[in-house]
GROMACS .gro file of C-alpha atoms in nm:
model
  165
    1UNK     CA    1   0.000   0.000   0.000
    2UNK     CA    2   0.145   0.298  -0.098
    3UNK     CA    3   0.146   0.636   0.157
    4UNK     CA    4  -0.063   0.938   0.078
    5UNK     CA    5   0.168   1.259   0.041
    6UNK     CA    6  -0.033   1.617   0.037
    7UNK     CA    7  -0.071   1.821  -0.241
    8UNK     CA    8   0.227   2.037  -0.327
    9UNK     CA    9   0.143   2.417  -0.311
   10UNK     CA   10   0.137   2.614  -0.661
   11UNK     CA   11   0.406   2.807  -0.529
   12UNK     CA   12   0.649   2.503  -0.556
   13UNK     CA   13   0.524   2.410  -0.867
   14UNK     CA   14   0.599   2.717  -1.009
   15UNK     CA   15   0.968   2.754  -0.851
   16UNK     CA   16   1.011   2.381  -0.953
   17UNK     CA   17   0.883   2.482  -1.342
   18UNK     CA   18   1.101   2.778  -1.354
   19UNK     CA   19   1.424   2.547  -1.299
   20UNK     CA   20   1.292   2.273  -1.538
   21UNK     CA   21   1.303   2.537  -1.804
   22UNK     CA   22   1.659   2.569  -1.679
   23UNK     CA   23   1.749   2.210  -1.743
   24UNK     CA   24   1.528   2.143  -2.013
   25UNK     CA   25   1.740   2.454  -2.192
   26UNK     CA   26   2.041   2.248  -2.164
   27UNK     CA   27   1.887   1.940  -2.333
   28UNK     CA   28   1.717   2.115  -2.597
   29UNK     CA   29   2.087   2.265  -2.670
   30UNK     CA   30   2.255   1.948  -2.674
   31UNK     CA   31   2.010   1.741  -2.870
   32UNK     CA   32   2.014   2.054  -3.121
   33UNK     CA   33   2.343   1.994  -3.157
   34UNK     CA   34   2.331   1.620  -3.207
   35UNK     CA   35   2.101   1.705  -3.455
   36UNK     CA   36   2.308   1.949  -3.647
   37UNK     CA   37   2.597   1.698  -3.646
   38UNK     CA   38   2.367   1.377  -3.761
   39UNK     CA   39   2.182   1.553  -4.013
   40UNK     CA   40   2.344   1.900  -4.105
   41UNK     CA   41   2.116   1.907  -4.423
   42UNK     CA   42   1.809   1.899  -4.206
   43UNK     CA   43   1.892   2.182  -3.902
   44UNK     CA   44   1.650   2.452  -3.911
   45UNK     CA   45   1.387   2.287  -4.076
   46UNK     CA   46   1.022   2.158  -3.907
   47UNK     CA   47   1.236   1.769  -3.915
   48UNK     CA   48   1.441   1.926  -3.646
   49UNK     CA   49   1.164   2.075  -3.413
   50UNK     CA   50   0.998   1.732  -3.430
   51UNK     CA   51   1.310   1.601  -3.311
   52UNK     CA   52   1.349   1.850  -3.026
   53UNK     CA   53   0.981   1.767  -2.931
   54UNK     CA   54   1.049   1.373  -2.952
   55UNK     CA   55   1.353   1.375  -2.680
   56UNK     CA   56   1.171   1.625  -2.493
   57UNK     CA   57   0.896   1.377  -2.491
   58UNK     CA   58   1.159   1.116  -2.435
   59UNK     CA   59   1.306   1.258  -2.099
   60UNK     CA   60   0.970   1.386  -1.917
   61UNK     CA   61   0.794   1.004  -2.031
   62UNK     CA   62   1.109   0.805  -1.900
   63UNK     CA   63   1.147   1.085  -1.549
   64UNK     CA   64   0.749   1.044  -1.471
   65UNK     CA   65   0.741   0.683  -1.562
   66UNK     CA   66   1.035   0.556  -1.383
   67UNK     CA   67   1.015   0.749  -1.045
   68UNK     CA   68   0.729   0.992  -1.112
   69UNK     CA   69   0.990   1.296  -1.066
   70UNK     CA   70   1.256   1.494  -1.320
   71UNK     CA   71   1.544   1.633  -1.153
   72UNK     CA   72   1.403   1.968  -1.107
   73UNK     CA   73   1.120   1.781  -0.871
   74UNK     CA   74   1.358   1.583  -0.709
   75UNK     CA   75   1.520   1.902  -0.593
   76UNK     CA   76   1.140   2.025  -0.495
   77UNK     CA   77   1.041   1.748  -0.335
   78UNK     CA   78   0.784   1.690  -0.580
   79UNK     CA   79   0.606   1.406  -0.748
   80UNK     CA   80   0.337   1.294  -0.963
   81UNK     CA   81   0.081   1.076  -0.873
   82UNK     CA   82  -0.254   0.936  -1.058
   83UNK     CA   83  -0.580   0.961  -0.880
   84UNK     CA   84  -0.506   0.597  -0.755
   85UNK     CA   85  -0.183   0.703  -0.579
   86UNK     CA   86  -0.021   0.542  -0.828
   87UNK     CA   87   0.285   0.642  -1.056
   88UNK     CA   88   0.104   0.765  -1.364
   89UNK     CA   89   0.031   0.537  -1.667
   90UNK     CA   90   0.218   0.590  -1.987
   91UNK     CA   91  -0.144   0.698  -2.104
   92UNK     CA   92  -0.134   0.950  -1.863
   93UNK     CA   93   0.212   1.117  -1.934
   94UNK     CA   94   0.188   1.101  -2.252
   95UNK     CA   95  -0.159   1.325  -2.233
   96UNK     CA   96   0.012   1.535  -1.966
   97UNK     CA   97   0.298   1.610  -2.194
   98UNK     CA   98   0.050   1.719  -2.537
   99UNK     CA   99  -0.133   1.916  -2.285
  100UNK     CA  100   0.198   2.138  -2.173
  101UNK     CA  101   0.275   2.122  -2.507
  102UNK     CA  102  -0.016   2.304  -2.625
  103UNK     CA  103   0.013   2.554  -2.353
  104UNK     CA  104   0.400   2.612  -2.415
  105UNK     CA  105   0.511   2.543  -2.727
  106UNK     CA  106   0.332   2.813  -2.916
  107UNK     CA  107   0.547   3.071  -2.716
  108UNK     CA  108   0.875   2.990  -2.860
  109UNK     CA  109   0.753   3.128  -3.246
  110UNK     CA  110   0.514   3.391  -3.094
  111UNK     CA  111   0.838   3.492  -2.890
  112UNK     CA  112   1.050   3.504  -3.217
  113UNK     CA  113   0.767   3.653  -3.445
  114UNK     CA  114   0.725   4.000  -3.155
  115UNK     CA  115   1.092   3.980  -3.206
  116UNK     CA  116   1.158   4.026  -3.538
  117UNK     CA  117   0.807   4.266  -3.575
  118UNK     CA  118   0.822   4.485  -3.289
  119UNK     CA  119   0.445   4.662  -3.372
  120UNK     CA  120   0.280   4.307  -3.239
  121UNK     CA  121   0.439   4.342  -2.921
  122UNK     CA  122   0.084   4.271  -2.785
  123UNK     CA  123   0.132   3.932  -2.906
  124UNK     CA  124   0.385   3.838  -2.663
  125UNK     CA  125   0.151   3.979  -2.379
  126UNK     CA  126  -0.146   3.758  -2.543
  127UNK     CA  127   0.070   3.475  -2.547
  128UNK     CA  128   0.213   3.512  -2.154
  129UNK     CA  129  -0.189   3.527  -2.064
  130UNK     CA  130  -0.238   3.185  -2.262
  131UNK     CA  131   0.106   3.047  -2.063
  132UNK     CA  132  -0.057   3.166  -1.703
  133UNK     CA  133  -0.389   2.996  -1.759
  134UNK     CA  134  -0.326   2.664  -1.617
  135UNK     CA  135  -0.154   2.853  -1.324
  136UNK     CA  136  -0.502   3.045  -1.288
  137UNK     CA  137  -0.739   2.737  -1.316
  138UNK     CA  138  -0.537   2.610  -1.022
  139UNK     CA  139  -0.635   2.900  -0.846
  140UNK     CA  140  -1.038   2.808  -0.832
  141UNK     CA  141  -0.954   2.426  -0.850
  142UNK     CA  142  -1.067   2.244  -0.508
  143UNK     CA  143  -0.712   2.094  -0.505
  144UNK     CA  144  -0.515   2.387  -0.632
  145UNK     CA  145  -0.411   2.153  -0.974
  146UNK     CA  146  -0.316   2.300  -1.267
  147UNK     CA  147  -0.546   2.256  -1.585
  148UNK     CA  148  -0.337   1.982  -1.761
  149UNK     CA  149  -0.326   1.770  -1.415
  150UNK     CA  150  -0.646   1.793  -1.363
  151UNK     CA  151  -0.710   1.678  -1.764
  152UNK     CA  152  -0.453   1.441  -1.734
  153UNK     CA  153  -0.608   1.304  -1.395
  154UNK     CA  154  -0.271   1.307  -1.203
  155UNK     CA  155  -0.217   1.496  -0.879
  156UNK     CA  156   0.127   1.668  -0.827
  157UNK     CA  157   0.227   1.562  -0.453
  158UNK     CA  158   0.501   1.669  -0.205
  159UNK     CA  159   0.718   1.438  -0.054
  160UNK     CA  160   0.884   1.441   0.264
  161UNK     CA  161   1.212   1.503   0.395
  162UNK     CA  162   1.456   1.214   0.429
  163UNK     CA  163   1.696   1.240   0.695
  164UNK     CA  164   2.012   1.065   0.747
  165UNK     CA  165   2.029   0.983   1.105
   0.00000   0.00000   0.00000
């Protein structure tokens, strides 16, 4: 029988998001890089995205699958967890990863498009709004989960704290 953990607070969640974007910087620069090396012809074209998207899918299915955490959760003490307590099906990561990808992967264009035509500015402030709204479903949820958890039906949870004695 497995222990029930509480919910983690948004507040960790977000802390623990902002240093997976840290970490998942340095694998989307290294697996561009494969990329360019393997298939030179091919860099900069919608091939490579798909390949970004398919080790990014690769790393957060084998994290949640294996031990329910990345390293950035590990460090937060966080974990995911299905409604059963369980560590979530590959059903279920898989649907919480196209979820957060339809919530963040329309920035990174949007974000080069306001660069490169500074009168839609506005667009980047449209786009941060459609980034926040999981974060502001979780604020009139009854367990304070974000949108795609809630879709995905898996509960983020906070572990305790180990001590060596």
């Amino acid at each position: 029988m497995s222990v029930e953990h509480p919910l983690a607070p948004r507040w960790r969640r977000l802390v623990s998001l902002c240093y997976e974007s840290l970490l998942l910087l340095a694998v989307i620069l290294v697996a561009g890089m494969l990329f360019q090396l393997l298939f030179s012809r091919l860099a900069g074209t919608p091939a490579q995205f798909a390949f970004l998207i398919l080790v990014l899918y690769g790393y957060f299915a084998w994290c949640w699958r294996r031990s329910g955490q990345t390293l950035a959760m590990k460090t937060w003490r966080l974990q995911l967890r299905n409604r059963a307590n369980q560590l979530p099906s590959m059903w279920q990561v898989s649907l919480r990863f196209a979820l957060c990808l339809l919530v963040y992967a329309p920035l990174i264009p949007l974000w080069a498009y306001t660069k490169h035509v500074p009168d839609m500015k506005w667009l980047l402030w449209l786009g941060l709004v459609w980034m926040a709204l999981p974060w502001l479903w979780a604020l009139i949820d009854r367990e304070q989960q974000c949108l795609h958890d809630r879709l995905a039906g898996i509960r983020v949870v906070l572990l305790p704290i180990h001590r060596a004695d």
